[in-house]
C-alpha positions as protocol buffer text, in pm:
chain_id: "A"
residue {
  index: 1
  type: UNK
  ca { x: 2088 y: -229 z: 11 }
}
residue {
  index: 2
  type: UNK
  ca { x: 2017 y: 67 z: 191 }
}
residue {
  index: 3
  type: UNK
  ca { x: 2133 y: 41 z: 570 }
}
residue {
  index: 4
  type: UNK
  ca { x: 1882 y: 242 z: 835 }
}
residue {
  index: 5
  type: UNK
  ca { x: 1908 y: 307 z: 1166 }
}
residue {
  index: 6
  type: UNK
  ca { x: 1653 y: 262 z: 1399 }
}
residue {
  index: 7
  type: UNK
  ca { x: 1586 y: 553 z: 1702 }
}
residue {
  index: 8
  type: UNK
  ca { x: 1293 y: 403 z: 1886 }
}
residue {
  index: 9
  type: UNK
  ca { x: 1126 y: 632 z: 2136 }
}
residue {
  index: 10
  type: UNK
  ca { x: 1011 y: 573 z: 2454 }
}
residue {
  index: 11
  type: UNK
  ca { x: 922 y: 840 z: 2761 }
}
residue {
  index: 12
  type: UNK
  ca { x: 1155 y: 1120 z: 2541 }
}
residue {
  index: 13
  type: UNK
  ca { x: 1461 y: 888 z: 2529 }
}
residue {
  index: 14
  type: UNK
  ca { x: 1621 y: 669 z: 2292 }
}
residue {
  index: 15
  type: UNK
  ca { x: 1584 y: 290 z: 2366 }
}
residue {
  index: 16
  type: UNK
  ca { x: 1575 y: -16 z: 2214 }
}
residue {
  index: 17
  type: UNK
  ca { x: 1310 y: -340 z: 2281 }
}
residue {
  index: 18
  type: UNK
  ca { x: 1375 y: -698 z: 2369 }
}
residue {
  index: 19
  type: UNK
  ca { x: 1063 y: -845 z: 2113 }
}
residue {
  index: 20
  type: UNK
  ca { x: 882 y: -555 z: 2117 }
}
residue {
  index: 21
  type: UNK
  ca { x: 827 y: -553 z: 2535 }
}
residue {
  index: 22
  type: UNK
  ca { x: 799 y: -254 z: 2683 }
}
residue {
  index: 23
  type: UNK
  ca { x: 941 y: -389 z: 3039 }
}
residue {
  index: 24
  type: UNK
  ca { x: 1248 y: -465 z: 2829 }
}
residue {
  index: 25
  type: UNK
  ca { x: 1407 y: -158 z: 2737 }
}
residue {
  index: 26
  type: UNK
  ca { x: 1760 y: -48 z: 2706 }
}
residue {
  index: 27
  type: UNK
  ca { x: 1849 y: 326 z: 2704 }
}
residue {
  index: 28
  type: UNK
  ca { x: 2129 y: 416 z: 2500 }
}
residue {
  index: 29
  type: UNK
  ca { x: 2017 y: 835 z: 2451 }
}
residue {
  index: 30
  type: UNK
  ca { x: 1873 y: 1047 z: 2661 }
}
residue {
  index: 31
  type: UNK
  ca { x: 1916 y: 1303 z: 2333 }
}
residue {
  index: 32
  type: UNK
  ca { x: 1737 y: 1143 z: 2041 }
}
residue {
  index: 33
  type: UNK
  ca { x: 1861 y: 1400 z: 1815 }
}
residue {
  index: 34
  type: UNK
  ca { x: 2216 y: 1386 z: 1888 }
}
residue {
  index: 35
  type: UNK
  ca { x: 2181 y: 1017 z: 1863 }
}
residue {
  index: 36
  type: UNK
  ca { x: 2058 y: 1072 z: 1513 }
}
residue {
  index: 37
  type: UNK
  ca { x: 2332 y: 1277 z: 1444 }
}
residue {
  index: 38
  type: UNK
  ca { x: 2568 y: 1020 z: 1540 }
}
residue {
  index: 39
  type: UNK
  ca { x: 2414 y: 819 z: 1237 }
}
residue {
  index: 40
  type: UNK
  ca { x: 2436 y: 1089 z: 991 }
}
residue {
  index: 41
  type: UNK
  ca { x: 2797 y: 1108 z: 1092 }
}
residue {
  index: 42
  type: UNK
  ca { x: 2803 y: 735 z: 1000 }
}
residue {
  index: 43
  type: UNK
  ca { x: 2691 y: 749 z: 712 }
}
residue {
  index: 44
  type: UNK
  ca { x: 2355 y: 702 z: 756 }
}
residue {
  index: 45
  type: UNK
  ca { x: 2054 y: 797 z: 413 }
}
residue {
  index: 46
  type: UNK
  ca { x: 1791 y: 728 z: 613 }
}
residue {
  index: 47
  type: UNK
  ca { x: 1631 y: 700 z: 959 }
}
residue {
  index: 48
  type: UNK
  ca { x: 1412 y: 536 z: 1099 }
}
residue {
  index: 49
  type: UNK
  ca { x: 1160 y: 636 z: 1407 }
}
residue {
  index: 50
  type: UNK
  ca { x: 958 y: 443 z: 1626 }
}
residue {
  index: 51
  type: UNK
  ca { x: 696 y: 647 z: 1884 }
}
residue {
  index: 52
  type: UNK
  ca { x: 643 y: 324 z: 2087 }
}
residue {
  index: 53
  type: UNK
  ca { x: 475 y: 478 z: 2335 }
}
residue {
  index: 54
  type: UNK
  ca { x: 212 y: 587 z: 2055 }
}
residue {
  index: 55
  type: UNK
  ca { x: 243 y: 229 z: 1955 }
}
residue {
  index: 56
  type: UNK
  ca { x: 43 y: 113 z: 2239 }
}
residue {
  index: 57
  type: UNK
  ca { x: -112 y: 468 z: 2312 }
}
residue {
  index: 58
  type: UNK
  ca { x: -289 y: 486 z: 2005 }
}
residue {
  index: 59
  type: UNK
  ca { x: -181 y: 861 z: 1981 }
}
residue {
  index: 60
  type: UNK
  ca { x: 150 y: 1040 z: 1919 }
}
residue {
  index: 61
  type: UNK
  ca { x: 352 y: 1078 z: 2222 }
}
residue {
  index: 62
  type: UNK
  ca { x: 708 y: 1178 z: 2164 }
}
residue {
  index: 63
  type: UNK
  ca { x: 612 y: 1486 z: 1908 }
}
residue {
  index: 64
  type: UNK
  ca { x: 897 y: 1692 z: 2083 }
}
residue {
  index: 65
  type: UNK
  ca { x: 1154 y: 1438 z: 2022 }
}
residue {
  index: 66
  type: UNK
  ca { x: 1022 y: 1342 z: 1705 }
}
residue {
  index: 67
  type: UNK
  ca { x: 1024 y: 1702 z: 1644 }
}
residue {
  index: 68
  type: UNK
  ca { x: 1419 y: 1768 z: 1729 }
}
residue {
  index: 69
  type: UNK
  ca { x: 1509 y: 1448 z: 1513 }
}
residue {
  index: 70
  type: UNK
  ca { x: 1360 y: 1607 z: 1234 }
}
residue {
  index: 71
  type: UNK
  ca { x: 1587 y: 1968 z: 1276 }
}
residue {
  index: 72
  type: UNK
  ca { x: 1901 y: 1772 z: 1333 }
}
residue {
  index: 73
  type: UNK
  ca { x: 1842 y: 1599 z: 988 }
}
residue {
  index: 74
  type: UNK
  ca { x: 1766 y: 1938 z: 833 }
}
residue {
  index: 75
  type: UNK
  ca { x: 2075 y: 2080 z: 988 }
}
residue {
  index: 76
  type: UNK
  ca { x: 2306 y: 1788 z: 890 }
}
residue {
  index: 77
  type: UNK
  ca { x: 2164 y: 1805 z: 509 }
}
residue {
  index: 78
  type: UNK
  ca { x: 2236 y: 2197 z: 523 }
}
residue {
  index: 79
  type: UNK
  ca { x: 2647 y: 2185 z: 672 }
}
residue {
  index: 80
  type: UNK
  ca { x: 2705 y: 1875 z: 461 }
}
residue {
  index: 81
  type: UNK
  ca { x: 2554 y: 1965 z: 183 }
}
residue {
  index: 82
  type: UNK
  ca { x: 2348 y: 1669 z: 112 }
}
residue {
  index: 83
  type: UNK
  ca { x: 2056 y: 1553 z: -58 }
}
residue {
  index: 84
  type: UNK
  ca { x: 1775 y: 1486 z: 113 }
}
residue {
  index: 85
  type: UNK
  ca { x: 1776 y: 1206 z: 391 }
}
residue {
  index: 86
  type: UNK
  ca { x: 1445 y: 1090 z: 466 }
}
residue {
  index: 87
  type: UNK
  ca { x: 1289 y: 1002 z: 775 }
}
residue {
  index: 88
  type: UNK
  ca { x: 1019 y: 761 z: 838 }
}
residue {
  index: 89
  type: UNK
  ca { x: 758 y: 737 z: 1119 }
}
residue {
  index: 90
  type: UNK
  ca { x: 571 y: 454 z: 1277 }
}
residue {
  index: 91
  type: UNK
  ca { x: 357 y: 427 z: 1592 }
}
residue {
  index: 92
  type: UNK
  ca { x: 31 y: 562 z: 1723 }
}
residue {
  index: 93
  type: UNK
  ca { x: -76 y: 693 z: 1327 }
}
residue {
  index: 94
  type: UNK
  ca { x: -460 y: 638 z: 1359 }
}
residue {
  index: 95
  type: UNK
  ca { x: -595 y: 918 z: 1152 }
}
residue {
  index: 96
  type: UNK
  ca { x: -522 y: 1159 z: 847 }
}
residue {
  index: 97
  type: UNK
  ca { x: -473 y: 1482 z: 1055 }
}
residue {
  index: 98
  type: UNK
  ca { x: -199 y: 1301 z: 1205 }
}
residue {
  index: 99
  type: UNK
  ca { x: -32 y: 1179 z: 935 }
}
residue {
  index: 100
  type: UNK
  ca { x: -98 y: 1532 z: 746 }
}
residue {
  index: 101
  type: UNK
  ca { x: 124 y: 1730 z: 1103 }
}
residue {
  index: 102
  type: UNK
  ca { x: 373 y: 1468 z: 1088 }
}
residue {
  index: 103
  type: UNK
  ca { x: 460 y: 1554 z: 659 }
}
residue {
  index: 104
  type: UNK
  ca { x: 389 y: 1913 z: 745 }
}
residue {
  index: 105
  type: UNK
  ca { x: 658 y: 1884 z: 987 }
}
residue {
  index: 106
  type: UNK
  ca { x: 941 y: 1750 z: 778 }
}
residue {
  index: 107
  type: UNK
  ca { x: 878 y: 1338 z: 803 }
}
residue {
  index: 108
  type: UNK
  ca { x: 897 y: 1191 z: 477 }
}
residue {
  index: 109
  type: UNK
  ca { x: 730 y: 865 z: 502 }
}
residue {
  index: 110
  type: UNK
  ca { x: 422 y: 748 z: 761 }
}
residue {
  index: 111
  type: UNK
  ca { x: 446 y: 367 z: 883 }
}
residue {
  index: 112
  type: UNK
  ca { x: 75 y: 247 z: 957 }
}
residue {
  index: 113
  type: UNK
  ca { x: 70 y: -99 z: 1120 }
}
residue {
  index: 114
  type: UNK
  ca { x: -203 y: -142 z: 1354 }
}
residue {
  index: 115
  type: UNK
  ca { x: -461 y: 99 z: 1192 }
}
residue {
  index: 116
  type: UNK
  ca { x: -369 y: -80 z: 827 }
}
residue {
  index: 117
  type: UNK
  ca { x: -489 y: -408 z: 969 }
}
residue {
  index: 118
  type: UNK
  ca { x: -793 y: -319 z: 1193 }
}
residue {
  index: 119
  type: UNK
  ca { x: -917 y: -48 z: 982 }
}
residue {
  index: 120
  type: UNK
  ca { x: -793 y: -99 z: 589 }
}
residue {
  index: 121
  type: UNK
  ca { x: -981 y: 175 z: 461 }
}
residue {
  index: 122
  type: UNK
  ca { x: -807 y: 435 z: 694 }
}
residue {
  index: 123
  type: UNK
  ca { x: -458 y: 284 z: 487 }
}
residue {
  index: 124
  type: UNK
  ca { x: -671 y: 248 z: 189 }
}
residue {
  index: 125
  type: UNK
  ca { x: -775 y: 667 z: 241 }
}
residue {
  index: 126
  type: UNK
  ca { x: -386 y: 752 z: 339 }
}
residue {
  index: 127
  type: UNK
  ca { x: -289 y: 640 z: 45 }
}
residue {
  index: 128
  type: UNK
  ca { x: -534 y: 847 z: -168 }
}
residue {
  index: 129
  type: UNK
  ca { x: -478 y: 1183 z: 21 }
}
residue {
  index: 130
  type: UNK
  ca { x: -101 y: 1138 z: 60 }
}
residue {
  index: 131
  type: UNK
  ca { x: 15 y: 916 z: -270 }
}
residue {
  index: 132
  type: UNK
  ca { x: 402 y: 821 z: -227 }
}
residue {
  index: 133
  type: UNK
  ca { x: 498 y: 900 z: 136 }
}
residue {
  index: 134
  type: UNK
  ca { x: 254 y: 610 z: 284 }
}
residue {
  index: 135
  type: UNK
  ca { x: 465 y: 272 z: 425 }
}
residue {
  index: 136
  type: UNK
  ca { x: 275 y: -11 z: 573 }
}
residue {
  index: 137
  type: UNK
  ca { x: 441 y: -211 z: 840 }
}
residue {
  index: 138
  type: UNK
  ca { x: 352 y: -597 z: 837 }
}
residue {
  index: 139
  type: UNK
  ca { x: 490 y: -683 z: 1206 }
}
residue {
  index: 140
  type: UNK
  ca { x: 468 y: -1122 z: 1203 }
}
residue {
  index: 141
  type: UNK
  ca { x: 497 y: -1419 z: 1438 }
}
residue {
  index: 142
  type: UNK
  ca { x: 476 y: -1777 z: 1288 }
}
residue {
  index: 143
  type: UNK
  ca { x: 357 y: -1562 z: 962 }
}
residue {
  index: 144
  type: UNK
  ca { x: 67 y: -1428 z: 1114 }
}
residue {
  index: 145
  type: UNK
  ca { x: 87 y: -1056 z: 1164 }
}
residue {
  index: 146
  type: UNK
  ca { x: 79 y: -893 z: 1488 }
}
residue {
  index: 147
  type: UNK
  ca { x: -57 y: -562 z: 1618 }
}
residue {
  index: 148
  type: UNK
  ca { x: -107 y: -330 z: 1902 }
}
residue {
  index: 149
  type: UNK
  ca { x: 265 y: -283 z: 1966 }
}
residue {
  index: 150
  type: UNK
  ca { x: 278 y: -673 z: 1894 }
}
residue {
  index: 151
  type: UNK
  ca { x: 65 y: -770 z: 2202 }
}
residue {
  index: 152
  type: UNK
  ca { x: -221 y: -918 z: 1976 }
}
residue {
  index: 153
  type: UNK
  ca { x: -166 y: -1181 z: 1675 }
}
residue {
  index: 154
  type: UNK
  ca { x: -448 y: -1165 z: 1460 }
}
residue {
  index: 155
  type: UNK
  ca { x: -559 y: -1416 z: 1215 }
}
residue {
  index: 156
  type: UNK
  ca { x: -425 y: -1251 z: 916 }
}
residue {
  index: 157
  type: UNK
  ca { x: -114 y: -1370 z: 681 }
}
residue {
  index: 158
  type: UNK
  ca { x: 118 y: -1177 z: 596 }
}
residue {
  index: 159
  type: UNK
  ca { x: 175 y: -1250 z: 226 }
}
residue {
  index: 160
  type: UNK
  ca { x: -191 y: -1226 z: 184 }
}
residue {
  index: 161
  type: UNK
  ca { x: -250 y: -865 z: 371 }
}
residue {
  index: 162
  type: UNK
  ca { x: 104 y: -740 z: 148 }
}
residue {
  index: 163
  type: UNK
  ca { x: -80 y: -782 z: -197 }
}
residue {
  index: 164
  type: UNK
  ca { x: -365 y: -638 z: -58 }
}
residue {
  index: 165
  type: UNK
  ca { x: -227 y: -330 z: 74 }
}
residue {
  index: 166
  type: UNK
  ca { x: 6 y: -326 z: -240 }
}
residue {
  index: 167
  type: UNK
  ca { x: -356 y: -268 z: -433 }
}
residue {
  index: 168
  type: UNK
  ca { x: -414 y: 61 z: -191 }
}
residue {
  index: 169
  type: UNK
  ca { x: -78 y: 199 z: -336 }
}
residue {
  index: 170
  type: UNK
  ca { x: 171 y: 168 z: -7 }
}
residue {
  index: 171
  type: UNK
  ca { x: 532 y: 299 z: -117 }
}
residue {
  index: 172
  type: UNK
  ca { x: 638 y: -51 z: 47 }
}
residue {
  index: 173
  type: UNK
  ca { x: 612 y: -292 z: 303 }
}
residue {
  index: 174
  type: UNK
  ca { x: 861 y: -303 z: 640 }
}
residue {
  index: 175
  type: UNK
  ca { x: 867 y: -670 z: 752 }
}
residue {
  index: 176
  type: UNK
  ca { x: 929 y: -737 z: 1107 }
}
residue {
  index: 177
  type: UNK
  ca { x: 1008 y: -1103 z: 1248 }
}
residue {
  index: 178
  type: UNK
  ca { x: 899 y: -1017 z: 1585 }
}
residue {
  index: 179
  type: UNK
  ca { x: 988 y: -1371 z: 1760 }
}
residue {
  index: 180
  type: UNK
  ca { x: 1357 y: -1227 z: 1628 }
}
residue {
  index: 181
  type: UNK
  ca { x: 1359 y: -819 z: 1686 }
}
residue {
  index: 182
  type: UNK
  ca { x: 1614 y: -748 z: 1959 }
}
residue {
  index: 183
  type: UNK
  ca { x: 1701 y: -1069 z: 1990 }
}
residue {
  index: 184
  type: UNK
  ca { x: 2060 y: -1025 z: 1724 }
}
residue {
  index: 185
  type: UNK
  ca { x: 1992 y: -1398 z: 1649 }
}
residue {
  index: 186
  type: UNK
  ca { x: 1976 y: -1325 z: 1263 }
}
residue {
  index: 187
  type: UNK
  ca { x: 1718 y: -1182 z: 994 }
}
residue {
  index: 188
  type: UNK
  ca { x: 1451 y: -1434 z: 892 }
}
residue {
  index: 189
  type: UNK
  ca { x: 1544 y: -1420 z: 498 }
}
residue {
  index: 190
  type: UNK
  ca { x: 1336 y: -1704 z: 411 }
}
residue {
  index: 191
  type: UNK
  ca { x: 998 y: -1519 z: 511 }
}
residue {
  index: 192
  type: UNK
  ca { x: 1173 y: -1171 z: 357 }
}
residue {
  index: 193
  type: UNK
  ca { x: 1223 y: -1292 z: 66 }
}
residue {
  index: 194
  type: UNK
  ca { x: 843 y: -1496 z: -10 }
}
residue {
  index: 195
  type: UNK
  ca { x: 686 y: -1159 z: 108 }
}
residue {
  index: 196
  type: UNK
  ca { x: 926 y: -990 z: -131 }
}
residue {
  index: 197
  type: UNK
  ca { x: 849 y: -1229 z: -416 }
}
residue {
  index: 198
  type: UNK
  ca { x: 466 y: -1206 z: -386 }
}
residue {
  index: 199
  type: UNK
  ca { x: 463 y: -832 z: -422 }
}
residue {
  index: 200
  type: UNK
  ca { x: 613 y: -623 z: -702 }
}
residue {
  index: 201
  type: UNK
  ca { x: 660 y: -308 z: -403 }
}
residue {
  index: 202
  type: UNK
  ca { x: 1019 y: -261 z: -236 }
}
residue {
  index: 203
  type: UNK
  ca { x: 1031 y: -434 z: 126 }
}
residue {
  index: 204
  type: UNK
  ca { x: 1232 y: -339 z: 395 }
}
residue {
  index: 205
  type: UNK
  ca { x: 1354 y: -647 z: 613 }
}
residue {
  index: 206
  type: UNK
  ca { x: 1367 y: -581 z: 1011 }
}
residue {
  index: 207
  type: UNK
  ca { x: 1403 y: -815 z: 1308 }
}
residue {
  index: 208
  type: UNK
  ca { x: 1748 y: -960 z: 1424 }
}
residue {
  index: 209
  type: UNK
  ca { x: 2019 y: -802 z: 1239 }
}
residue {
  index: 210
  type: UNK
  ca { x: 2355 y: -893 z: 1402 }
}
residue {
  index: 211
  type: UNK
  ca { x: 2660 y: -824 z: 1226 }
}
residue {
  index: 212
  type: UNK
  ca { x: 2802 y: -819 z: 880 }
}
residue {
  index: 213
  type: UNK
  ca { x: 2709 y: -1190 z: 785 }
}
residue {
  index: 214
  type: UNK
  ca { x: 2352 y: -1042 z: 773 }
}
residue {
  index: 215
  type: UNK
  ca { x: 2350 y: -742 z: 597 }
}
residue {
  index: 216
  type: UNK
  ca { x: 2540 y: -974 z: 324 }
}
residue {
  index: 217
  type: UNK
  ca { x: 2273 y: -1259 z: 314 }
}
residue {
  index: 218
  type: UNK
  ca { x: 2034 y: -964 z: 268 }
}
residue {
  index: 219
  type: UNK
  ca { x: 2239 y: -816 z: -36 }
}
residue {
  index: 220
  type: UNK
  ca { x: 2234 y: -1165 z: -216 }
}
residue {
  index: 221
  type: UNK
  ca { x: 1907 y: -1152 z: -213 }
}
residue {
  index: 222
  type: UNK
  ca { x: 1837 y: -804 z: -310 }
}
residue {
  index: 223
  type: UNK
  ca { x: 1709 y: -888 z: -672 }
}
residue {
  index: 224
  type: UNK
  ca { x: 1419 y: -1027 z: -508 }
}
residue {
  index: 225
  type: UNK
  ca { x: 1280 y: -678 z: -453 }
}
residue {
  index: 226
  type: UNK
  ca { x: 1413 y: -595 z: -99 }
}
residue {
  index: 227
  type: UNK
  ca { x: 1541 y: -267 z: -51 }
}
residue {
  index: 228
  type: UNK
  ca { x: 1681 y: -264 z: 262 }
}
residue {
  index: 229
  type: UNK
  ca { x: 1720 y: -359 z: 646 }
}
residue {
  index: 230
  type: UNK
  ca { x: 1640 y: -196 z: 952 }
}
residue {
  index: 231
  type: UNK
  ca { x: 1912 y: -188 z: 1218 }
}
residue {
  index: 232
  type: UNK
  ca { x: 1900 y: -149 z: 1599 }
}
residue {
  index: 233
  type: UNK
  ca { x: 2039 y: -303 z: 1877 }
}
residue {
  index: 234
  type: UNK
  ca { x: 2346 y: -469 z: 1684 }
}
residue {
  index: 235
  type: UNK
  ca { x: 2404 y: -83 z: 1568 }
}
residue {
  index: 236
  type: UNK
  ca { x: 2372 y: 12 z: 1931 }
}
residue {
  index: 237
  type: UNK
  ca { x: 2573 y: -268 z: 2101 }
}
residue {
  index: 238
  type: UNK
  ca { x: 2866 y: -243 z: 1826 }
}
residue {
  index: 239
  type: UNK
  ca { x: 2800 y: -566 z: 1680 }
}
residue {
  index: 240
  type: UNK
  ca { x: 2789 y: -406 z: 1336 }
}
residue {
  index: 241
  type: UNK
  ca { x: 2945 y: -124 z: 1272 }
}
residue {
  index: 242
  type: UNK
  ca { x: 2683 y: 103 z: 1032 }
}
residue {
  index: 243
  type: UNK
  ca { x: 2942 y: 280 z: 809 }
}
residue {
  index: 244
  type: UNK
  ca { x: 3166 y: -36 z: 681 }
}
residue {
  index: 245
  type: UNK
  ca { x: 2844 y: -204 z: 690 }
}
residue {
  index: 246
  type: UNK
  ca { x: 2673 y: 4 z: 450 }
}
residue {
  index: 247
  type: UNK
  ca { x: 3046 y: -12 z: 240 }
}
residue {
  index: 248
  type: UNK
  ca { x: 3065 y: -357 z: 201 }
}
residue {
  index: 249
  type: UNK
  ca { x: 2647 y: -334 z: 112 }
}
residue {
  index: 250
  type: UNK
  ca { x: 2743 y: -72 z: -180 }
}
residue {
  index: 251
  type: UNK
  ca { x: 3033 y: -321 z: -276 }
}
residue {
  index: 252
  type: UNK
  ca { x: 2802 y: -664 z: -293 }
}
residue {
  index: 253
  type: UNK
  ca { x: 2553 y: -451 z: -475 }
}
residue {
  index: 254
  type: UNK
  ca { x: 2732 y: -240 z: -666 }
}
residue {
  index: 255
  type: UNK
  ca { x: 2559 y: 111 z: -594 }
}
residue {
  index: 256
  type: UNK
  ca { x: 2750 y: 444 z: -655 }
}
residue {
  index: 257
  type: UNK
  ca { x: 2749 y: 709 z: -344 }
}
């Protein structure tokens, strides 16, 4: 159960959203990339990064940040010696050339949420011209999923729009609750884990992580295909602390590091 931290980006700084509202944010950074050091420091294998500007922009809007994020990993994989830590990317990806800069420039996965469910063949073409670093992100209320930086629920369901995109060839799915995300009031596991079972791709749960109880619900129910859990504000606010967090996630699961 792989633990990964969230650095969500708004106006350059590092914040974190009551359900997804932009009048609710919290600044914790005004240095994304020494925040995202902090993580590495923690222990951290992957990150994960949020332009949510871009979200409701359409259009990137925190490239420079993004862009710093990106040479800190770099950095911390050169002094450390590590393998490769991968970073992921979601908000305002509406077109090819964009996800093309964003891989040129060191991200190793693209999240497409909005663009996946308004225009399926842009995800369906993403996945053809960039096979293995293409994540879709199913963000849900009441099951039905949700876009334009969650201000719209459409009509679709979730489990249904996962096996479809599965068919495109997305690496995997990220599942948001978003009646739940910033909220700390516990990961919906019940709606993880039918999403998980109706698709043979890895999902990532995300959406009201709070402390350790969580992150060991989710690792008895790993089998089920999910692969690991998206942490913010409980990271953030000290509720759960990342590095015995991701310990006791290697110990219920039994993975080497």
């Amino acid at each position: 159960m792989l633990l990964i931290p969230a650095i969500d980006l708004k106006d350059g700084l590092c914040v974190r959203l009551k359900q997804g509202d932009m009048e609710q944010a919290t600044v914790f950074s005004d240095d994304p990339a020494d925040m995202a050091r902090h993580w590495l420091a923690q222990g951290a294998r992957r990150l994960h990064l949020v332009d949510l500007n871009g979200a409701f922009a359409g259009t990137p809007k925190n490239r420079v940040a993004i862009k710093s994020i990106v040479a800190a990993v770099k950095a911390f994989e050169q002094a450390n010696k590590t393998g490769p830590i991968p970073v992921q990317l979601g908000g305002g990806v509406r077109d090819l050339d964009t996800i093309e800069q964003y891989l040129d420039e060191g991200i190793s996965y693209i999240i497409v949420g909005t663009a996946a469910v308004k225009n399926p063949g842009f995800l369906r073409d993403a996945c053809g011209a960039f096979p293995g670093h293409i994540i879709v992100g199913l963000d849900a209320k009441d099951g039905k999923v949700a876009t334009d930086g969650w201000s719209k629920l459409s009509k679709h369901e979730v489990i249904a729009l996962g096996q479809k995109f599965e068919g495109y060839g997305v690496e995997s799915i990220i599942y948001t609750d978003i009646g739940r995300d910033g909220m700390m009031g516990g990961v919906n596991i019940e709606a993880t884990v039918r999403l998980a079972q109706s698709v043979k791709i890895p999902v990532i749960a995300s959406g009201g992580v709070h402390d350790i109880k969580d992150v060991e619900a989710l690792c008895a129910v790993q089998g089920e295909g999910i692969e690991g859990v998206i942490c913010g504000r409980s990271i953030y606010e000290g509720s759960l602390e990342l590095k015995a967090a991701q310990a006791r996630a290697d110990e219920l699961t039994g993975a080497k590091r």
